[in-house]
Amino acid sequence: MYILVINSGSSSLKFQLLEMKDKKLLAKGVCERIGIDGQYSFKTDKINIKDQQINIPSHEHAIQIVINNLTCDENGVISDIHEINAVGHRAVHGGEAFDNSAIINDDVLAEMRGLIKLAPLHNPPVIKGIEACSKIIPEVPQIAVFDTSFHSTIPDYAYIYPLPYSYYEKNKIRRYGFHGTSHNYVSREAAKFVNRDIKQLKIVSCHMGNGTSITAIKSGKSVDTTMGFTPLEGPMMGTRSGTIDPAIVTYLMEEENMTAQQINDLLNKKSGFIGVSGISNDWRDICVAAKKGDCRAKLAQNIVTTQIKKYIGSYAAVMGGIDILILTAGIGENSDDMRRLVTTDMEFLGIKINSELNENMPRGINIDLSDTNAKVKTLVIPTNEELMIAEETMKKIV
Ligand code: ADP
C-alpha cells in the first residue's frame, strides 16, 4: 500500500511517499516559495534534486509537480498515480470537531473552513492542498490527520482557562494542544521499545524543536499538554515567548502604544531564544555562545531548561508518577546539552541519565539513555510525524 503524505504551509508543500508494508520511504521533497519564485527539492534512492528553480504559482501547481515527479518514467518511484491508495494531509487544527482523523468529504471540508478562525495561518494552506488533490487526483481518497486530535482526551479541568465560562462557549477559547501526531508516535514507539503495554505507563513526552511542547500521557492518552489555545503557550521556544504573565500584554499596549499585531509579532517572532539572547533562534548557536561565556545565551539556556524541568515535575504530579521520559525532535534528538540540562538534579523523581552515552549517542535510532539504577526510563525516540500520518491514513481506508 502506498500513502502520499502532504504537509501544506502558506508558501511551501512538503511531501513523502511511503510504502506501508515495510514502512519504507520511497520519495520525499518540498515545493517552496509557492507563489513567489518557486523552488523544488526531490529525493529518492536514485536521485537528489536540491533547490531547483521552477515556476510554482499555486498549491495546485505544486501537487501537479509532485505527481509528475513521482510517476516520471526516468526518475519516478511509481508507474501510475492510481498506485497511490490514499493521501494523508497534516491538518493542524481540528478544534473540538475532530477527535480523530477524518476521511475528507464536503462536510469535513466545511467544518475545516469553519476552524480557520482558530488557526488563520495554518488551516487555509491545508485546505488549499486538499482542494488541489481533489482536482488533480479526485479518485484517490484523502484523510485529514489533525495535530490537535491526540489531545482530545485532556480533561476539562486541564483544558478550560479560568476566564468567564462564556468565552469557552462563545469563542471556543480552551486548550487544544499541538504536536499531537508527534507525541502520539513517540509514546507508542517508547512503549514498544521497552516492551511494555502503553496502558500501564505514565509518560512525559518532550518534543523540543523550533516549537516545543511537553505532554503528559497516561495509559496512552494525553491528559495535559503545554501548548494551549495556540502554539504560543508553554516553555520558551526559538522565537516564541511561551507562557508569560498575561498582564504584560495590556501593560505594553498602554505603555509602548503597541497594537495587537505588534504584540503578536513580539511574542511569536521576536521572543524566546532570540529575544533573550539577542543572538539566534537556533539552539545550536545558543549553546556555542553559552560555552564561550555569553551571559544572555546562558540565561536563555537556564530559563528554558528550568521551565521544561518544571513541566516534567508538574506532569509527574498530575499523573501520580512517571515511568518514561521521552526526549524528541530537533533539539531533543540532537542536543546532548539539552538532554543533560533537563535531567540534571532530577534523581528525586527517579530520572538519571548515562552521561557518557548522552555525549556519544548514535543518532536516528531509539536509545535508552537511563542510568542503570534510574527508576524512570529516559528515552530518546526520533519522531516521525509523516509515518504516523501515513499510519493514521491507512487505518481510515482499510
Ligand atoms: P521544527 O519544530 O521546525 O520541526 P526541529 O524539530 O527541526 O524544528 O528542531 C529545530 C531545532 O533543533 C533548532 O533549534 C536546532 O538548533 C536544533 N538542532 C538541530 N540539530 C541540532 C544539533 N545537532 N545539535 C543541537 N541542536 C540541534
XYZ file of C-alpha atoms and ligand atoms in Angstrom:
425
model
C 0.000 0.000 0.000
C 1.288 3.454 -0.954
C 0.404 6.551 1.044
C 1.276 10.090 -0.012
C 1.703 12.398 2.986
C 1.266 16.116 2.384
C 2.171 18.945 4.727
C 0.996 22.250 3.234
C 2.194 25.583 4.548
C 1.339 29.038 3.272
C 4.196 29.071 0.739
C 5.515 25.519 0.945
C 4.290 21.981 0.410
C 6.296 19.079 1.828
C 5.566 15.531 0.754
C 6.593 11.929 1.345
C 5.546 8.775 -0.443
C 5.619 5.741 1.858
C 5.231 2.056 1.134
C 3.386 0.822 4.190
C 4.132 -2.906 4.216
C 7.794 -2.291 5.025
C 7.249 1.294 6.236
C 9.680 2.347 3.552
C 10.148 5.930 2.461
C 10.176 5.886 -1.361
C 10.425 9.600 -2.074
C 10.351 12.892 -0.257
C 10.597 16.500 -1.204
C 9.330 20.014 -0.890
C 7.893 22.738 -3.094
C 8.959 26.044 -1.591
C 8.338 29.689 -2.305
C 4.959 28.871 -3.846
C 3.519 31.999 -5.458
C 6.918 33.712 -5.157
C 9.839 32.444 -7.246
C 9.380 28.685 -6.803
C 11.947 26.166 -5.603
C 11.781 22.393 -5.693
C 13.613 19.519 -3.978
C 13.014 15.819 -4.587
C 14.868 12.826 -3.195
C 14.612 9.098 -3.857
C 17.097 6.219 -3.677
C 18.153 7.177 -7.208
C 18.190 10.957 -7.362
C 18.613 14.021 -5.211
C 17.338 17.259 -6.758
C 18.033 20.206 -4.480
C 16.559 23.715 -4.622
C 15.751 23.632 -8.318
C 14.279 26.916 -9.564
C 10.848 26.153 -11.011
C 7.650 28.089 -11.534
C 5.134 27.152 -8.773
C 2.358 29.750 -8.874
C -0.085 27.831 -6.633
C -0.600 24.789 -4.399
C -2.373 23.133 -7.327
C 0.756 23.512 -9.450
C 2.797 22.133 -6.568
C 0.660 18.975 -6.362
C 0.919 18.564 -10.140
C 4.721 18.815 -9.953
C 4.809 16.240 -7.136
C 2.625 13.807 -9.095
C 4.671 14.305 -12.295
C 7.899 13.566 -10.456
C 6.588 10.549 -8.560
C 5.356 8.976 -11.822
C 8.086 10.210 -14.179
C 9.488 7.428 -16.435
C 13.113 8.193 -15.715
C 13.268 9.030 -12.002
C 9.798 8.256 -10.673
C 9.061 5.659 -7.996
C 5.609 4.531 -9.178
C 4.362 3.990 -12.697
C 0.860 5.319 -12.295
C -0.758 7.763 -9.920
C -3.501 5.220 -9.202
C -0.982 3.134 -7.321
C -1.352 5.672 -4.512
C -4.004 4.269 -2.173
C -4.621 7.460 -0.219
C -3.330 10.918 0.592
C -2.838 11.849 4.244
C -2.813 15.574 4.993
C -1.202 17.079 8.042
C -4.128 19.183 9.228
C -3.090 21.372 12.115
C -6.236 22.449 13.913
C -9.223 20.172 14.312
C -10.850 22.245 17.048
C -13.399 20.310 19.103
C -14.941 18.858 15.960
C -12.249 16.281 15.251
C -11.131 13.944 17.997
C -9.801 11.639 15.306
C -8.529 11.709 11.741
C -11.249 12.160 9.134
C -11.911 10.990 5.601
C -12.311 14.168 3.631
C -15.710 14.906 2.144
C -17.741 18.091 1.697
C -18.920 18.116 5.323
C -15.403 17.674 6.700
C -14.087 20.423 4.426
C -16.888 22.767 5.526
C -16.059 22.009 9.166
C -12.355 22.696 8.490
C -13.227 26.007 6.850
C -15.175 26.909 9.976
C -12.000 26.354 12.002
C -9.936 28.882 10.028
C -10.711 31.475 12.685
C -8.850 29.368 15.264
C -5.822 28.752 13.008
C -5.756 31.565 10.442
C -2.153 30.854 9.400
C -2.216 27.063 9.403
C -5.585 25.799 8.205
C -6.035 27.745 4.910
C -2.970 26.187 3.201
C -4.104 22.715 4.314
C -7.459 23.353 2.661
C -5.651 24.546 -0.477
C -3.633 21.308 -0.541
C -6.811 19.232 -0.177
C -8.594 21.166 -2.921
C -5.612 20.754 -5.232
C -5.600 16.957 -4.712
C -9.380 16.824 -5.240
C -8.874 18.475 -8.621
C -5.823 16.576 -9.794
C -6.384 13.102 -8.317
C -10.118 13.117 -7.490
C -10.392 9.334 -7.263
C -7.743 8.967 -4.538
C -9.229 9.141 -1.006
C -7.894 11.893 1.239
C -7.597 11.839 5.004
C -7.014 14.782 7.350
C -4.830 13.980 10.359
C -5.123 16.703 12.993
C -2.337 17.794 15.348
C -4.953 18.530 17.986
C -6.836 15.188 17.938
C -4.443 13.325 20.224
C -5.158 15.920 22.915
C -8.943 15.479 22.764
C -8.666 13.190 25.815
C -7.426 16.016 28.058
C -9.964 16.507 30.895
C -11.942 19.744 31.154
C -10.087 20.934 34.259
C -6.892 20.934 32.172
C -8.356 22.499 29.037
C -10.649 25.185 30.436
C -8.921 28.522 31.099
C -10.127 30.310 34.204
C -11.911 33.054 32.237
C -15.672 33.574 32.392
C -17.088 30.299 31.049
C -18.959 32.110 28.265
C -15.623 32.728 26.447
C -15.264 28.983 26.105
C -18.855 28.586 24.943
C -18.964 31.532 22.551
C -15.357 31.998 21.428
C -14.149 28.405 21.816
C -11.242 29.596 23.953
C -9.729 26.489 25.540
C -6.515 24.478 25.482
C -6.315 22.467 22.259
C -2.670 21.387 22.308
C -0.482 20.740 19.246
C 2.291 18.348 18.113
C -0.249 15.582 18.832
C 0.934 13.439 15.931
C 4.482 13.509 17.300
C 3.533 12.838 20.943
C 1.273 10.001 19.832
C 4.004 8.450 17.680
C 6.869 8.669 20.168
C 4.793 7.428 23.109
C 3.747 4.334 21.154
C 7.298 3.768 19.969
C 8.587 4.153 23.542
C 6.172 1.548 24.915
C 7.174 -0.885 22.152
C 10.854 -0.145 22.743
C 10.692 -1.056 26.435
C 8.317 -3.902 25.692
C 5.527 -2.619 27.936
C 1.797 -2.140 27.441
C 1.207 1.586 26.958
C -1.970 1.268 29.046
C 0.234 0.614 32.093
C 2.531 3.595 31.557
C 2.840 7.181 32.724
C 4.858 9.052 30.122
C 6.114 12.622 29.842
C 6.927 13.395 26.223
C 9.145 16.414 25.475
C 9.005 17.496 21.821
C 11.781 20.085 21.639
C 12.333 21.694 18.242
C 11.736 25.188 16.893
C 8.417 24.756 18.615
C 8.433 22.959 21.951
C 5.647 21.181 23.781
C 5.548 18.781 26.691
C 2.700 16.283 27.084
C 1.569 14.068 29.957
C 0.415 10.705 28.577
C -1.327 8.291 30.931
C -2.449 4.880 29.671
C -1.704 6.003 26.110
C -3.893 9.109 26.365
C -2.900 12.747 26.503
C -4.010 14.141 29.871
C -2.282 17.519 29.717
C -0.048 19.463 27.369
C 1.792 22.766 27.403
C 0.619 24.309 24.143
C -2.805 25.812 24.575
C -5.306 27.845 22.603
C -2.400 28.467 20.218
C 1.125 27.016 19.937
C 2.431 30.014 21.902
C 1.918 28.603 25.399
C 4.435 26.511 27.330
C 8.206 26.784 27.672
C 10.023 29.453 25.661
C 10.936 28.424 22.110
C 13.142 29.623 19.238
C 11.221 32.849 18.646
C 8.147 32.368 20.858
C 7.929 33.669 24.397
C 5.957 30.717 25.728
C 3.921 31.404 28.856
C 4.219 34.893 30.326
C 2.106 36.919 32.718
C -0.842 37.962 30.504
C -0.877 41.389 32.142
C 2.392 42.163 30.308
C 0.351 42.359 27.102
C -2.001 45.109 28.242
C 0.838 46.901 30.027
C 2.894 47.053 26.814
C -0.101 48.091 24.748
C -0.619 51.062 27.036
C 2.972 51.906 27.891
C 4.512 51.442 24.405
C 1.380 52.142 22.355
C 1.666 48.712 20.777
C -1.084 47.309 18.581
C -2.434 43.765 18.782
C -0.438 42.900 15.647
C 2.782 44.253 17.142
C 2.219 42.256 20.334
C 1.535 39.182 18.240
C 4.815 39.673 16.358
C 6.707 40.333 19.578
C 5.504 37.176 21.296
C 5.637 34.850 18.290
C 8.649 36.090 16.330
C 10.928 38.195 18.500
C 10.941 36.457 21.867
C 12.228 33.103 23.146
C 15.883 32.236 22.422
C 16.336 35.121 20.005
C 14.661 37.623 22.318
C 16.565 36.717 25.475
C 19.975 36.026 23.903
C 19.894 38.621 21.137
C 21.978 36.057 19.207
C 19.839 33.457 17.467
C 16.638 31.464 17.495
C 18.700 28.324 16.836
C 19.544 26.227 19.900
C 22.942 25.262 18.428
C 24.015 28.918 18.328
C 22.775 29.442 21.890
C 24.872 26.505 23.120
C 28.008 27.667 21.271
C 27.640 31.197 22.665
C 26.934 29.932 26.200
C 30.107 27.816 26.072
C 32.089 30.900 25.082
C 30.744 32.644 28.176
C 27.951 34.758 26.711
C 25.756 35.593 29.726
C 22.496 36.062 27.873
C 22.886 32.817 25.931
C 23.488 31.105 29.276
C 20.416 32.886 30.652
C 18.298 31.597 27.736
C 19.558 28.071 28.460
C 18.766 28.419 32.151
C 15.275 29.757 31.520
C 14.206 27.083 29.056
C 15.711 24.113 30.857
C 14.241 25.200 34.209
C 10.841 25.646 32.574
C 11.000 22.195 30.995
C 12.017 20.630 34.314
C 9.063 22.347 35.994
C 6.691 20.860 33.438
C 8.197 17.390 33.856
C 7.727 17.661 37.623
C 4.201 19.019 37.373
C 3.141 16.339 34.915
C 4.542 13.642 37.189
C 2.332 15.184 39.885
C -0.685 15.247 37.552
C -0.267 11.550 36.681
C 0.800 10.375 40.145
C 4.241 9.346 38.895
C 6.340 8.894 35.796
C 7.680 5.721 34.182
C 9.138 7.095 30.960
C 10.602 10.455 29.966
C 10.819 10.898 26.183
C 13.144 13.425 24.544
C 12.475 14.068 20.865
C 12.512 16.463 17.848
C 15.428 18.561 16.566
C 16.780 19.588 19.974
C 15.764 16.503 21.970
C 17.258 14.100 19.436
C 20.445 16.033 18.734
C 21.488 18.157 21.672
C 23.421 16.451 24.463
C 23.454 19.828 26.245
C 19.651 19.975 26.373
C 19.336 16.335 27.437
C 21.877 16.850 30.224
C 20.377 20.131 31.440
C 16.750 18.951 31.622
C 17.710 15.814 33.533
C 20.175 17.383 35.988
C 19.137 17.068 39.670
C 16.039 15.091 38.766
C 17.033 11.984 40.682
C 14.388 12.680 43.331
C 11.866 11.798 40.586
C 13.822 8.724 39.500
C 15.336 10.436 36.436
C 19.060 9.954 35.874
C 20.860 9.551 32.578
C 24.064 7.845 31.492
C 26.253 10.918 30.833
C 28.796 9.105 28.713
C 26.159 7.644 26.413
C 24.479 11.060 26.229
C 27.621 12.583 24.763
C 28.384 9.735 22.368
C 24.961 8.709 21.239
C 24.227 7.344 17.773
C 21.546 9.411 16.017
C 18.360 8.437 14.257
C 17.534 5.385 16.392
C 15.690 4.780 19.665
C 18.080 4.987 22.621
C 17.638 4.142 26.291
C 19.623 6.897 27.952
C 18.819 5.941 31.542
C 21.442 5.247 34.134
C 21.284 1.586 35.189
C 19.837 2.469 38.617
C 17.298 5.022 37.408
C 13.643 4.249 38.214
C 12.454 6.243 35.203
C 13.411 5.253 31.675
C 14.737 8.291 29.821
C 14.415 7.523 26.127
C 15.464 9.391 23.016
C 12.902 8.486 20.362
C 13.296 10.117 16.928
C 9.897 11.460 15.953
C 8.356 10.599 12.600
C 5.207 12.599 12.078
C 4.923 11.612 8.413
C 4.935 7.903 9.233
C 2.304 8.487 11.918
C 0.140 10.420 9.438
C 0.549 7.599 6.910
C -0.442 5.012 9.533
C -3.483 7.036 10.585
C -4.416 7.429 6.914
C -4.099 3.706 6.314
C -6.292 2.932 9.346
C -9.072 5.028 7.812
C -9.128 3.273 4.461
C -8.651 -0.405 5.318
P 10.681 22.171 13.784
O 9.897 22.500 15.028
O 10.782 23.305 12.820
O 10.325 20.832 13.163
P 13.137 20.815 14.507
O 12.491 19.689 15.212
O 13.823 20.551 13.223
O 12.169 22.041 14.330
O 14.210 21.458 15.522
C 14.960 22.582 15.219
C 15.887 22.848 16.410
O 16.739 21.712 16.575
C 16.787 24.069 16.234
O 16.759 24.871 17.402
C 18.170 23.456 16.086
O 19.144 24.254 16.692
C 18.043 22.164 16.844
N 19.044 21.211 16.359
C 19.090 20.601 15.170
N 20.232 19.854 15.059
C 20.912 20.026 16.214
C 22.162 19.539 16.721
N 22.928 18.729 16.016
N 22.531 19.923 17.955
C 21.769 20.753 18.681
N 20.587 21.250 18.272
C 20.158 20.893 17.060
